[in-house]
Short mmCIF file of C-alpha atoms and ligand atoms in Angstrom, two decimals:
data_model
loop_
_atom_site.label_atom_id
_atom_site.label_comp_id
_atom_site.label_asym_id
_atom_site.label_seq_id
_atom_site.Cartn_x
_atom_site.Cartn_y
_atom_site.Cartn_z
CA MET N 1 -28.37 172.99 50.68
CA LYS N 2 -26.42 173.46 47.46
CA VAL N 3 -23.16 175.41 47.64
CA LEU N 4 -21.17 176.95 44.80
CA VAL N 5 -17.43 177.61 45.03
CA VAL N 6 -16.04 179.97 42.38
CA GLY N 7 -12.43 179.36 41.31
CA ARG N 8 -10.21 176.57 40.07
CA GLY N 9 -7.12 176.15 42.27
CA GLY N 10 -5.92 174.25 45.31
CA ARG N 11 -7.60 176.71 47.65
CA GLU N 12 -10.95 176.06 46.00
CA HIS N 13 -10.32 172.30 46.12
CA ALA N 14 -9.76 172.54 49.90
CA LEU N 15 -12.91 174.66 50.23
CA CYS N 16 -14.96 172.15 48.23
CA GLU N 17 -13.67 169.23 50.30
CA LYS N 18 -14.51 170.95 53.58
CA ILE N 19 -17.90 172.16 52.37
CA ALA N 20 -18.78 168.71 51.01
CA SER N 21 -18.21 167.24 54.49
CA SER N 22 -20.95 169.45 55.97
CA PRO N 23 -24.14 167.62 56.96
CA LEU N 24 -26.06 170.68 55.73
CA VAL N 25 -24.80 170.28 52.20
CA GLU N 26 -26.40 168.06 49.62
CA ARG N 27 -24.22 169.13 46.67
CA VAL N 28 -21.11 171.20 45.98
CA TYR N 29 -20.45 172.85 42.61
CA ALA N 30 -17.23 174.45 41.43
CA ALA N 31 -17.10 177.05 38.65
CA PRO N 32 -15.10 176.20 36.70
CA GLY N 33 -13.13 174.07 39.18
CA ASN N 34 -10.61 171.55 37.89
CA PRO N 35 -10.94 167.84 37.20
CA GLY N 36 -8.91 166.99 40.32
CA MET N 37 -11.87 168.20 42.40
CA LYS N 38 -14.36 165.75 40.95
CA GLY N 39 -14.38 163.64 44.12
CA CYS N 40 -16.01 166.44 46.09
CA ALA N 41 -17.58 168.85 43.61
CA GLU N 42 -19.51 168.88 40.37
CA LEU N 43 -17.77 171.07 37.79
CA LEU N 44 -19.67 173.79 35.95
CA PRO N 45 -18.83 175.05 32.46
CA TYR N 46 -18.71 178.69 33.63
CA THR N 47 -15.56 180.67 34.25
CA GLU N 48 -15.03 183.14 37.09
CA ASP N 49 -15.69 186.14 34.85
CA GLU N 50 -19.06 185.00 33.47
CA HIS N 51 -20.96 186.85 36.16
CA GLN N 52 -24.34 186.90 34.55
CA ARG N 53 -24.34 183.23 33.63
CA LEU N 54 -23.14 182.28 37.11
CA VAL N 55 -25.87 184.28 38.82
CA GLU N 56 -28.60 183.03 36.50
CA TRP N 57 -27.54 179.42 36.94
CA SER N 58 -27.34 179.88 40.73
CA LYS N 59 -30.87 181.33 40.82
CA LYS N 60 -32.24 178.49 38.76
CA GLU N 61 -30.50 175.86 40.92
CA ARG N 62 -31.49 177.60 44.16
CA ILE N 63 -27.93 177.79 45.41
CA GLY N 64 -27.96 178.42 49.16
CA LEU N 65 -24.43 179.77 49.52
CA VAL N 66 -21.71 181.05 47.20
CA VAL N 67 -18.05 181.23 48.22
CA ILE N 68 -15.65 183.07 45.90
CA GLY N 69 -11.98 182.02 46.00
CA PRO N 70 -9.83 184.25 43.76
CA GLU N 71 -9.38 188.01 43.94
CA LYS N 72 -10.14 188.85 40.32
CA PRO N 73 -13.89 188.18 40.35
CA LEU N 74 -14.11 190.09 43.65
CA MET N 75 -12.48 193.14 42.11
CA GLU N 76 -14.87 192.79 39.17
CA GLY N 77 -17.92 192.85 41.42
CA LEU N 78 -19.13 189.23 41.36
CA ALA N 79 -20.20 189.34 45.01
CA ASP N 80 -22.26 192.48 44.27
CA CYS N 81 -24.08 190.64 41.46
CA TYR N 82 -24.96 187.82 43.86
CA ARG N 83 -26.11 190.23 46.57
CA GLU N 84 -28.31 192.09 44.10
CA ALA N 85 -29.85 188.75 43.12
CA GLY N 86 -30.56 187.93 46.78
CA ILE N 87 -28.28 184.88 46.85
CA PRO N 88 -26.22 184.48 50.05
CA VAL N 89 -22.57 185.07 49.21
CA PHE N 90 -19.57 184.96 51.51
CA ALA N 91 -17.27 187.45 49.78
CA PRO N 92 -16.67 191.19 49.78
CA SER N 93 -18.22 193.77 47.48
CA GLN N 94 -16.15 195.32 44.73
CA ARG N 95 -15.60 198.42 46.87
CA ALA N 96 -14.59 196.44 49.96
CA ALA N 97 -12.22 194.27 47.90
CA GLN N 98 -10.16 197.40 47.25
CA ILE N 99 -8.45 196.60 50.52
CA GLU N 100 -6.57 194.05 48.43
CA GLY N 101 -6.92 195.54 44.95
CA SER N 102 -5.40 198.91 45.77
CA LYS N 103 -2.41 199.08 48.06
CA SER N 104 -2.82 202.86 48.36
CA PHE N 105 -6.46 202.42 49.48
CA ALA N 106 -5.33 199.95 52.16
CA LYS N 107 -2.46 202.16 53.28
CA GLU N 108 -4.63 205.27 53.52
CA LEU N 109 -7.24 203.37 55.52
CA MET N 110 -4.58 202.09 57.93
CA GLU N 111 -3.13 205.55 58.32
CA ARG N 112 -6.53 207.12 59.01
CA TYR N 113 -7.41 204.52 61.65
CA ARG N 114 -3.91 204.15 63.12
CA ILE N 115 -3.57 200.49 62.19
CA PRO N 116 0.10 199.48 62.50
CA THR N 117 1.87 199.16 59.15
CA ALA N 118 5.10 200.26 57.47
CA LYS N 119 5.49 203.99 56.77
CA TYR N 120 4.86 204.76 53.12
CA ARG N 121 4.43 207.28 50.31
CA VAL N 122 2.45 206.88 47.08
CA PHE N 123 3.81 208.14 43.75
CA THR N 124 2.65 208.38 40.16
CA ASP N 125 5.46 210.64 39.05
CA TYR N 126 8.81 208.99 38.36
CA ASP N 127 10.99 212.04 39.10
CA ALA N 128 9.31 212.68 42.46
CA ALA N 129 9.58 209.00 43.41
CA LYS N 130 13.24 208.89 42.40
CA GLU N 131 14.06 211.99 44.39
CA TYR N 132 12.28 210.57 47.45
CA VAL N 133 13.90 207.13 47.28
CA GLU N 134 17.39 208.55 46.85
CA LYS N 135 17.12 210.12 50.30
CA LEU N 136 16.02 206.92 52.06
CA ASP N 137 18.17 204.32 53.79
CA MET N 138 18.18 200.92 52.09
CA PRO N 139 16.57 198.45 51.90
CA VAL N 140 13.16 199.85 51.01
CA VAL N 141 10.14 198.17 49.51
CA VAL N 142 8.70 199.23 46.15
CA LYS N 143 5.23 197.96 45.28
CA ALA N 144 2.98 198.27 42.26
CA ASP N 145 -0.28 199.73 43.53
CA GLY N 146 -2.66 197.33 41.79
CA LEU N 147 -2.88 193.58 41.43
CA ALA N 148 0.24 192.02 39.98
CA ALA N 149 -0.28 188.36 40.95
CA GLY N 150 2.13 188.56 43.87
CA LYS N 151 4.93 189.71 41.61
CA GLY N 152 4.65 193.47 41.99
CA VAL N 153 6.90 193.80 45.04
CA VAL N 154 10.62 194.57 44.86
CA ILE N 155 12.97 194.91 47.83
CA PRO N 156 15.93 196.85 46.43
CA GLN N 157 19.15 196.66 48.44
CA THR N 158 20.79 199.66 46.78
CA HIS N 159 19.69 203.06 45.49
CA THR N 160 20.44 201.97 41.92
CA GLU N 161 18.17 198.94 42.27
CA ALA N 162 15.45 201.12 43.79
CA VAL N 163 15.59 203.62 40.93
CA ASP N 164 15.58 200.75 38.40
CA ALA N 165 12.45 199.31 39.99
CA LEU N 166 10.72 202.70 39.87
CA ARG N 167 11.67 203.19 36.23
CA GLU N 168 10.34 199.74 35.27
CA MET N 169 7.06 200.32 37.06
CA LEU N 170 6.33 203.99 36.39
CA LEU N 171 8.00 204.60 33.02
CA GLU N 172 8.07 201.17 31.40
CA SER N 173 4.67 199.94 32.73
CA ARG N 174 6.14 196.62 33.80
CA PHE N 175 2.83 195.61 35.42
CA GLY N 176 0.62 197.67 33.10
CA GLU N 177 -2.02 199.76 34.88
CA ALA N 178 -1.17 198.08 38.20
CA SER N 179 2.16 199.89 38.33
CA ALA N 180 0.99 203.33 37.16
CA ARG N 181 1.06 204.13 40.88
CA VAL N 182 3.68 202.81 43.24
CA VAL N 183 3.90 202.60 46.98
CA ILE N 184 7.36 203.08 48.50
CA GLU N 185 7.51 201.80 52.02
CA GLU N 186 9.74 201.20 54.98
CA PHE N 187 11.33 197.74 55.16
CA MET N 188 10.09 195.79 58.18
CA ASP N 189 12.24 193.16 59.76
CA GLY N 190 10.73 190.19 61.58
CA GLU N 191 8.81 186.94 61.28
CA GLU N 192 6.06 186.88 58.69
CA PHE N 193 2.72 185.15 59.24
CA SER N 194 -0.77 185.01 57.80
CA LEU N 195 -3.82 185.65 59.93
CA MET N 196 -7.21 185.24 58.31
CA ALA N 197 -10.57 186.06 59.80
CA LEU N 198 -14.15 185.46 58.78
CA VAL N 199 -15.71 188.91 58.79
CA HIS N 200 -19.18 190.38 58.49
CA GLY N 201 -19.40 194.07 59.33
CA GLU N 202 -17.84 194.44 62.76
CA LEU N 203 -17.91 190.72 63.53
CA VAL N 204 -14.39 189.27 63.27
CA VAL N 205 -13.76 185.55 63.76
CA PRO N 206 -10.05 184.77 63.50
CA LEU N 207 -8.81 181.47 62.12
CA GLU N 208 -5.62 179.68 63.14
CA LEU N 209 -2.30 181.02 61.85
CA ALA N 210 -0.36 179.77 58.87
CA GLN N 211 2.87 180.69 57.18
CA ASP N 212 3.40 180.39 53.47
CA HIS N 213 6.59 180.17 51.42
CA LYS N 214 6.44 182.56 48.49
CA ARG N 215 9.87 182.12 46.92
CA ALA N 216 10.44 179.35 44.40
CA PHE N 217 13.44 177.63 45.98
CA ASP N 218 14.74 176.33 49.30
CA GLY N 219 16.08 178.89 51.72
CA ASP N 220 13.63 181.54 50.43
CA VAL N 221 15.59 182.32 47.29
CA GLY N 222 14.48 182.63 43.68
CA PRO N 223 11.49 184.41 42.20
CA ASN N 224 8.22 185.08 44.01
CA THR N 225 5.49 182.56 43.23
CA GLY N 226 1.84 182.06 44.07
CA GLY N 227 3.08 180.03 47.08
CA MET N 228 5.19 176.86 47.28
CA GLY N 229 3.80 175.49 50.52
CA ALA N 230 2.47 176.39 53.93
CA TYR N 231 2.06 175.08 57.43
CA SER N 232 -0.18 175.64 60.42
CA PRO N 233 0.05 176.41 63.33
CA VAL N 234 3.02 178.83 63.51
CA PRO N 235 4.71 178.22 66.88
CA GLN N 236 7.24 181.06 66.46
CA ILE N 237 4.40 183.55 66.88
CA PRO N 238 3.38 183.86 70.54
CA ALA N 239 -0.27 184.03 71.62
CA TRP N 240 0.06 187.65 72.78
CA ALA N 241 1.07 188.71 69.27
CA VAL N 242 -1.97 187.00 67.76
CA GLN N 243 -4.26 188.64 70.29
CA GLN N 244 -2.65 191.99 69.59
CA ALA N 245 -3.06 191.45 65.85
CA VAL N 246 -6.76 190.69 66.30
CA GLU N 247 -7.39 193.65 68.62
CA GLU N 248 -5.18 196.25 66.95
CA ILE N 249 -5.37 195.18 63.32
CA LEU N 250 -8.28 192.94 62.27
CA GLU N 251 -11.03 194.31 64.51
CA PRO N 252 -10.17 197.99 63.93
CA THR N 253 -9.93 197.33 60.18
CA ALA N 254 -13.39 195.74 60.08
CA ARG N 255 -14.76 198.67 62.13
CA ALA N 256 -13.01 201.15 59.85
CA MET N 257 -14.63 199.61 56.79
CA VAL N 258 -18.05 199.93 58.45
CA GLN N 259 -17.33 203.55 59.37
CA GLU N 260 -16.25 204.30 55.82
CA ASP N 261 -19.55 202.81 54.67
CA ILE N 262 -17.73 199.99 52.87
CA PRO N 263 -18.59 197.11 55.23
CA PHE N 264 -16.56 193.98 54.60
CA THR N 265 -18.03 190.49 54.31
CA GLY N 266 -15.88 187.46 53.63
CA VAL N 267 -12.34 186.53 54.53
CA LEU N 268 -10.08 189.34 55.60
CA TYR N 269 -6.53 188.08 55.27
CA ALA N 270 -3.77 189.99 57.01
CA GLY N 271 -0.21 189.32 55.90
CA LEU N 272 1.66 190.40 59.03
CA MET N 273 5.20 190.97 60.21
CA LEU N 274 6.01 190.47 63.87
CA THR N 275 8.40 193.39 64.33
CA ALA N 276 10.14 194.63 67.48
CA GLN N 277 7.14 196.97 67.90
CA GLY N 278 4.59 194.16 67.59
CA PRO N 279 2.64 192.90 64.57
CA LYS N 280 2.34 195.22 61.58
CA VAL N 281 0.46 194.82 58.30
CA ILE N 282 2.39 193.91 55.15
CA GLU N 283 -0.75 193.58 53.06
CA PHE N 284 -4.42 192.75 53.21
CA ASN N 285 -6.16 190.27 50.98
CA ALA N 286 -9.91 190.12 50.59
CA ARG N 287 -10.17 186.33 50.34
CA PHE N 288 -8.88 182.98 51.56
CA GLY N 289 -5.09 182.68 51.17
CA ASP N 290 -3.57 180.15 48.82
CA PRO N 291 -1.90 177.86 49.98
CA GLU N 292 -2.73 178.80 53.61
CA THR N 293 -6.32 177.59 53.24
CA GLN N 294 -5.13 174.12 52.26
CA VAL N 295 -3.34 173.70 55.63
CA ILE N 296 -5.87 175.49 57.84
CA LEU N 297 -9.21 174.01 56.77
CA PRO N 298 -8.24 170.38 57.43
CA ARG N 299 -7.49 171.44 61.02
CA LEU N 300 -10.97 172.92 61.49
CA GLU N 301 -13.07 170.40 63.38
CA CYS N 302 -16.44 172.05 62.96
CA ASP N 303 -18.80 172.53 60.06
CA LEU N 304 -17.45 175.34 57.87
CA VAL N 305 -20.83 175.89 56.22
CA GLN N 306 -22.61 176.35 59.55
CA VAL N 307 -19.78 178.65 60.63
CA ILE N 308 -20.15 180.80 57.49
CA LEU N 309 -23.95 180.92 57.83
CA ASP N 310 -23.56 182.03 61.45
CA VAL N 311 -21.13 184.76 60.45
CA LEU N 312 -23.45 185.95 57.67
CA ALA N 313 -26.26 186.15 60.25
CA GLY N 314 -24.06 188.21 62.58
CA ARG N 315 -23.65 185.39 65.15
CA ARG N 316 -20.22 184.54 66.53
CA PRO N 317 -19.55 180.84 65.90
CA GLU N 318 -17.49 178.71 68.25
CA LEU N 319 -14.55 177.32 66.25
CA LYS N 320 -12.98 174.00 67.19
CA TRP N 321 -9.44 173.29 66.04
CA SER N 322 -7.52 170.06 65.86
CA SER N 323 -4.38 169.97 67.98
CA GLN N 324 -2.70 168.34 64.98
CA ALA N 325 -0.36 170.34 62.76
CA MET N 326 -0.46 170.40 58.98
CA VAL N 327 2.29 170.86 56.42
CA GLY N 328 1.45 171.31 52.73
CA VAL N 329 4.00 171.15 49.94
CA VAL N 330 3.32 172.35 46.40
CA MET N 331 4.47 170.26 43.45
CA ALA N 332 5.10 172.58 40.51
CA SER N 333 6.18 172.07 36.93
CA ARG N 334 9.89 172.67 36.36
CA GLY N 335 10.42 176.24 35.24
CA TYR N 336 7.61 177.66 37.39
CA PRO N 337 7.00 180.58 37.94
CA GLY N 338 8.48 181.12 34.46
CA VAL N 339 7.46 179.25 31.35
CA CYS N 340 6.83 175.58 31.96
CA ALA N 341 5.38 172.69 30.05
CA GLY N 342 2.25 170.74 30.89
CA GLY N 343 1.00 167.43 29.57
CA VAL N 344 2.60 165.18 32.19
CA PRO N 345 0.30 162.35 33.36
CA LEU N 346 -0.10 162.17 37.14
CA PRO N 347 -0.09 158.96 39.14
CA GLU N 348 -3.03 158.09 41.40
CA LEU N 349 -2.27 160.25 44.44
CA ALA N 350 -5.44 160.50 46.47
CA GLY N 351 -7.95 157.88 47.36
CA GLU N 352 -7.47 154.14 47.59
CA GLY N 353 -4.35 152.86 49.21
CA GLN N 354 -3.37 156.23 50.65
CA ALA N 355 -3.28 157.04 54.32
CA ASP N 356 -6.24 159.16 55.43
CA ASP N 357 -4.05 161.94 56.66
CA VAL N 358 -2.64 162.77 53.21
CA HIS N 359 -4.67 165.47 51.51
CA ILE N 360 -4.15 166.23 47.84
CA TYR N 361 -5.40 169.55 46.49
CA TYR N 362 -5.11 169.94 42.74
CA SER N 363 -4.53 173.18 40.88
CA GLY N 364 -2.82 173.06 37.46
CA VAL N 365 -4.38 169.89 36.06
CA CYS N 366 -6.61 168.89 33.20
CA GLN N 367 -8.36 165.71 32.24
CA GLY N 368 -6.28 163.13 30.38
CA GLU N 369 -7.33 159.79 28.97
CA HIS N 370 -8.72 156.93 31.10
CA GLN N 371 -9.67 159.11 34.08
CA CYS N 372 -6.04 160.12 34.45
CA LEU N 373 -5.13 163.70 35.34
CA VAL N 374 -2.49 165.52 33.32
CA SER N 375 -0.47 168.55 34.44
CA ARG N 376 -1.20 171.91 32.85
CA GLY N 377 1.98 173.71 33.93
CA GLY N 378 2.40 176.00 36.92
CA ARG N 379 1.55 174.64 40.33
CA VAL N 380 0.14 171.16 39.85
CA TYR N 381 -0.96 170.02 43.28
CA LEU N 382 -0.34 170.44 46.97
CA ALA N 383 0.19 167.39 49.16
CA GLY N 384 -0.53 168.01 52.81
CA CYS N 385 -0.26 165.84 55.90
CA LEU N 386 -1.66 166.19 59.37
CA GLY N 387 0.65 165.03 62.15
CA ASP N 388 0.95 165.14 65.90
CA SER N 389 3.54 167.88 65.51
CA LEU N 390 4.90 169.94 62.65
CA ARG N 391 7.93 167.66 62.64
CA ASP N 392 5.72 164.62 62.29
CA ALA N 393 3.59 166.27 59.57
CA ARG N 394 6.73 167.28 57.68
CA GLU N 395 8.15 163.77 57.81
CA LYS N 396 4.91 162.29 56.56
CA VAL N 397 4.44 164.68 53.66
CA TYR N 398 8.02 164.38 52.42
CA ALA N 399 7.89 160.58 52.74
CA PHE N 400 4.72 160.66 50.65
CA LEU N 401 6.27 162.94 48.02
CA ALA N 402 9.41 160.82 47.81
CA LYS N 403 7.21 157.96 46.62
CA HIS N 404 5.67 160.12 43.93
CA GLU N 405 8.65 162.02 42.55
CA GLN N 406 8.39 162.93 38.88
CA PRO N 407 11.33 164.41 36.97
CA GLU N 408 9.12 167.04 35.32
CA PHE N 409 8.10 168.51 38.68
CA PHE N 410 9.86 170.10 41.63
CA CYS N 411 8.99 171.11 45.16
CA ARG N 412 10.72 172.91 48.01
CA THR N 413 12.24 170.60 50.58
CA ASP N 414 12.14 173.08 53.46
CA ILE N 415 8.44 173.80 53.99
CA GLY N 416 7.92 174.23 57.74
CA LYS N 417 11.57 173.52 58.47
CA LYS N 418 12.18 176.79 60.26
CA ALA N 419 9.26 176.16 62.62
CA VAL N 420 10.56 172.72 63.50
CA SER N 421 14.12 173.80 64.19
CA THR N 422 13.30 176.81 66.40
P1 AMP M 501 3.08 191.66 49.32
O1 AMP M 501 2.73 191.37 47.90
O2 AMP M 501 2.73 193.05 49.75
O3 AMP M 501 2.57 190.59 50.24
O4 AMP M 501 4.65 191.49 49.45
C1 AMP M 501 5.30 190.31 49.06
C2 AMP M 501 6.40 190.00 50.06
O5 AMP M 501 7.33 191.06 50.15
C3 AMP M 501 5.88 189.83 51.48
O6 AMP M 501 5.42 188.55 51.70
C4 AMP M 501 7.09 190.17 52.30
O7 AMP M 501 7.95 189.07 52.43
C5 AMP M 501 7.78 191.22 51.49
N1 AMP M 501 7.41 192.56 51.98
C6 AMP M 501 6.41 193.34 51.54
N2 AMP M 501 6.37 194.52 52.20
C7 AMP M 501 7.37 194.48 53.08
C8 AMP M 501 7.89 195.42 54.05
N3 AMP M 501 7.35 196.63 54.22
N4 AMP M 501 8.96 195.05 54.78
C9 AMP M 501 9.53 193.84 54.59
N5 AMP M 501 9.12 192.94 53.70
C10 AMP M 501 8.05 193.24 52.94
N1 LIG M 502 -0.54 183.15 50.24
C1 LIG M 502 -0.67 184.47 49.87
C2 LIG M 502 -1.90 184.80 49.15
O1 LIG M 502 -2.86 184.05 49.12
O2 LIG M 502 -1.97 185.87 48.57
#
């Protein structure tokens, strides 16, 4: 079978690697992918938004399965185009992807079906929002309703900060259309974790847990980023809480989508907080998490493609997980998530001479001369190691990175640290 992965980051690299290892798969394509993926996928000259060209090419090549990584093409209806063309696609429809694309849609759904989440109100009017927030205890959480690349969330500590955030979003259009509506919600205290499930209608197949690190610098300070690293499993979260999250959050959400006549197919990602009242939803995503996917898939010991085909056919697959832990650390260009320069040649990281348990997933790279990869700015790659424990995996990955330090790049030095010291 031929499989197409749409997207170009580290998540898609991890998907391509896993898919390429399937005995069912004769070829993996990435559209557009990045040159760091060439070892496991053939790159296509189509970008994520060229829906018609992607579908036509896939028809011609008789692609047997399409997996879509990023949220944008989902919101723009790429999965619908594939479904209309009769090509199997593991991704939600444009309507179902609203669970990520519109925070107010997700919140209203959770309220209607009593799915545990923070209390909230939605506003489009600045004066009404200001009046409401001035009566609340701090901190609160102010979120742009639409997609803002992980940057549309502010946690003001004072009323002045809260009103400033509302003014920027509602009056000054800080995130454009995405912040024309804001959600103001209760601040939840607790341990955060990511729980993803493969979903088709009411069938919900949970994956192992991961925790990502969204802030740029050690100790969870600095600006929010696309993710600076992740680890799996998450030992601070007890098994009862995971079971509760599956039974009270993921399964009811999948059922709710079916009842609303917006059935969900693909990865339903719940960003959860383990509060004193049990797990509650921070947000839903309609796709594989980045960088969670890069530390979860290498721990999956069965054939991902067979698993996805089973889910698409409504059969519950048996998942087998490695008892090993994985820690993944992102190497980013200095300045990220602000302006940063590219053009830095990368050393040979993967392949010959490297231990098998180091995985490199490229994101911000382009092709340089002599087969060499060159950074493009932003997040450049994630190095991940499997180990017998999180401690062991952490030691391995930081020992590996120490050998490959480059002054133009930086990484966090505390990925997974909290899990090891608790
Ligand atoms: P989001 O984009 O909704 O995932 O929010 C980004 C980050 O803000 C989350 O990963 C949390 O750390 C934090 N956050 C969002 N909502 C809440 C909340 N209601 N209570 C506490 N922290 C939150
Ligand atoms: N790691 C968070 C996300 O994928 O949105």
